[in-house]
PDB file of C-alpha atoms in Angstrom:
ATOM      1  CA  UNK X  22       0.000   0.000   0.000  1.00  0.00           C
ATOM      2  CA  UNK X  23       1.314   3.449  -0.925  1.00  0.00           C
ATOM      3  CA  UNK X  24       0.324   6.521   1.031  1.00  0.00           C
ATOM      4  CA  UNK X  25      -0.204   9.711  -0.947  1.00  0.00           C
ATOM      5  CA  UNK X  26       1.671  12.557   0.745  1.00  0.00           C
ATOM      6  CA  UNK X  27       0.086  16.021   0.808  1.00  0.00           C
ATOM      7  CA  UNK X  28       1.740  18.860  -1.055  1.00  0.00           C
ATOM      8  CA  UNK X  29       4.139  21.132   0.797  1.00  0.00           C
ATOM      9  CA  UNK X  30       2.271  24.125   2.252  1.00  0.00           C
ATOM     10  CA  UNK X  31       2.473  27.396   0.351  1.00  0.00           C
ATOM     11  CA  UNK X  32       3.567  30.546   2.201  1.00  0.00           C
ATOM     12  CA  UNK X  33       0.578  32.662   3.163  1.00  0.00           C
ATOM     13  CA  UNK X  34      -0.369  35.482   5.472  1.00  0.00           C
ATOM     14  CA  UNK X  35       1.664  38.497   6.453  1.00  0.00           C
ATOM     15  CA  UNK X  36       4.153  37.000   8.888  1.00  0.00           C
ATOM     16  CA  UNK X  37       7.545  38.619   8.466  1.00  0.00           C
ATOM     17  CA  UNK X  38      10.326  36.567  10.044  1.00  0.00           C
ATOM     18  CA  UNK X  39      13.631  38.057  11.097  1.00  0.00           C
ATOM     19  CA  UNK X  40      16.181  38.698   8.406  1.00  0.00           C
ATOM     20  CA  UNK X  41      18.752  35.968   7.846  1.00  0.00           C
ATOM     21  CA  UNK X  42      21.723  35.823   5.514  1.00  0.00           C
ATOM     22  CA  UNK X  43      21.583  33.757   2.349  1.00  0.00           C
ATOM     23  CA  UNK X  44      24.178  31.442   3.899  1.00  0.00           C
ATOM     24  CA  UNK X  45      22.057  30.901   7.050  1.00  0.00           C
ATOM     25  CA  UNK X  46      18.981  30.152   4.953  1.00  0.00           C
ATOM     26  CA  UNK X  47      20.915  27.777   2.676  1.00  0.00           C
ATOM     27  CA  UNK X  48      22.370  25.912   5.681  1.00  0.00           C
ATOM     28  CA  UNK X  49      18.977  25.651   7.370  1.00  0.00           C
ATOM     29  CA  UNK X  50      17.294  24.524   4.134  1.00  0.00           C
ATOM     30  CA  UNK X  51      19.857  21.746   3.721  1.00  0.00           C
ATOM     31  CA  UNK X  52      19.327  20.691   7.354  1.00  0.00           C
ATOM     32  CA  UNK X  53      15.564  20.632   6.827  1.00  0.00           C
ATOM     33  CA  UNK X  54      15.812  18.667   3.597  1.00  0.00           C
ATOM     34  CA  UNK X  55      17.975  16.072   5.348  1.00  0.00           C
ATOM     35  CA  UNK X  56      15.708  15.609   8.399  1.00  0.00           C
ATOM     36  CA  UNK X  57      12.438  15.760   6.443  1.00  0.00           C
ATOM     37  CA  UNK X  58      13.810  13.154   4.029  1.00  0.00           C
ATOM     38  CA  UNK X  59      11.031  13.579   1.449  1.00  0.00           C
ATOM     39  CA  UNK X  60      12.980  14.940  -1.519  1.00  0.00           C
ATOM     40  CA  UNK X  61      10.075  14.721  -3.953  1.00  0.00           C
ATOM     41  CA  UNK X  62       7.892  17.095  -1.918  1.00  0.00           C
ATOM     42  CA  UNK X  63      10.479  19.002   0.062  1.00  0.00           C
ATOM     43  CA  UNK X  64      13.213  19.927  -2.393  1.00  0.00           C
ATOM     44  CA  UNK X  65      15.850  22.510  -1.466  1.00  0.00           C
ATOM     45  CA  UNK X  66      13.854  25.446  -2.866  1.00  0.00           C
ATOM     46  CA  UNK X  67      10.756  24.472  -0.874  1.00  0.00           C
ATOM     47  CA  UNK X  68      12.852  24.100   2.272  1.00  0.00           C
ATOM     48  CA  UNK X  69      14.273  27.587   1.668  1.00  0.00           C
ATOM     49  CA  UNK X  70      10.745  29.016   1.887  1.00  0.00           C
ATOM     50  CA  UNK X  71      10.316  27.781   5.466  1.00  0.00           C
ATOM     51  CA  UNK X  72      13.954  28.107   6.583  1.00  0.00           C
ATOM     52  CA  UNK X  73      13.562  31.667   7.988  1.00  0.00           C
ATOM     53  CA  UNK X  74      10.592  30.502  10.072  1.00  0.00           C
ATOM     54  CA  UNK X  75      12.307  27.397  11.430  1.00  0.00           C
ATOM     55  CA  UNK X  76      15.431  29.432  12.228  1.00  0.00           C
ATOM     56  CA  UNK X  77      13.356  31.912  14.214  1.00  0.00           C
ATOM     57  CA  UNK X  78      11.261  29.220  15.922  1.00  0.00           C
ATOM     58  CA  UNK X  79      14.390  27.344  16.979  1.00  0.00           C
ATOM     59  CA  UNK X  80      16.034  30.558  18.258  1.00  0.00           C
ATOM     60  CA  UNK X  81      12.940  31.330  20.340  1.00  0.00           C
ATOM     61  CA  UNK X  82      12.851  27.770  21.686  1.00  0.00           C
ATOM     62  CA  UNK X  83      16.473  28.062  22.841  1.00  0.00           C
ATOM     63  CA  UNK X  84      16.078  31.581  24.254  1.00  0.00           C
ATOM     64  CA  UNK X  85      12.972  30.667  26.250  1.00  0.00           C
ATOM     65  CA  UNK X  86      13.994  27.109  27.158  1.00  0.00           C
ATOM     66  CA  UNK X  87      10.898  25.742  25.413  1.00  0.00           C
ATOM     67  CA  UNK X  88      10.218  22.285  24.012  1.00  0.00           C
ATOM     68  CA  UNK X  89       7.487  22.168  21.359  1.00  0.00           C
ATOM     69  CA  UNK X  90       5.437  19.020  21.168  1.00  0.00           C
ATOM     70  CA  UNK X  91       4.142  18.195  17.686  1.00  0.00           C
ATOM     71  CA  UNK X  92       2.378  15.184  16.266  1.00  0.00           C
ATOM     72  CA  UNK X  93       3.729  13.253  13.307  1.00  0.00           C
ATOM     73  CA  UNK X  94       0.969  14.627  11.090  1.00  0.00           C
ATOM     74  CA  UNK X  95       2.216  18.202  11.499  1.00  0.00           C
ATOM     75  CA  UNK X  96       3.975  19.809   8.562  1.00  0.00           C
ATOM     76  CA  UNK X  97       7.785  20.057   8.732  1.00  0.00           C
ATOM     77  CA  UNK X  98       7.741  23.802   9.411  1.00  0.00           C
ATOM     78  CA  UNK X  99       6.180  22.936  12.783  1.00  0.00           C
ATOM     79  CA  UNK X 100       8.103  19.756  13.588  1.00  0.00           C
ATOM     80  CA  UNK X 101      11.649  20.767  12.651  1.00  0.00           C
TER      81      UNK X 101
END
């Protein structure tokens, strides 16, 4: 049995994450692509679209000593 994976979410809304360098975004996108491990849906360009958000989320988690609990059905921008 093959499970059909949903499409990667498209950016929406007016959230403006902090500014990150191209190198930081590239590094984070590569990290995301590796841990997500779904190259067909989450190619490097798609990972770059969520990299600024995951960078900021992870910074806030460290700064506030927070551990986010997410279910396996959450999209990678939430989980990673």
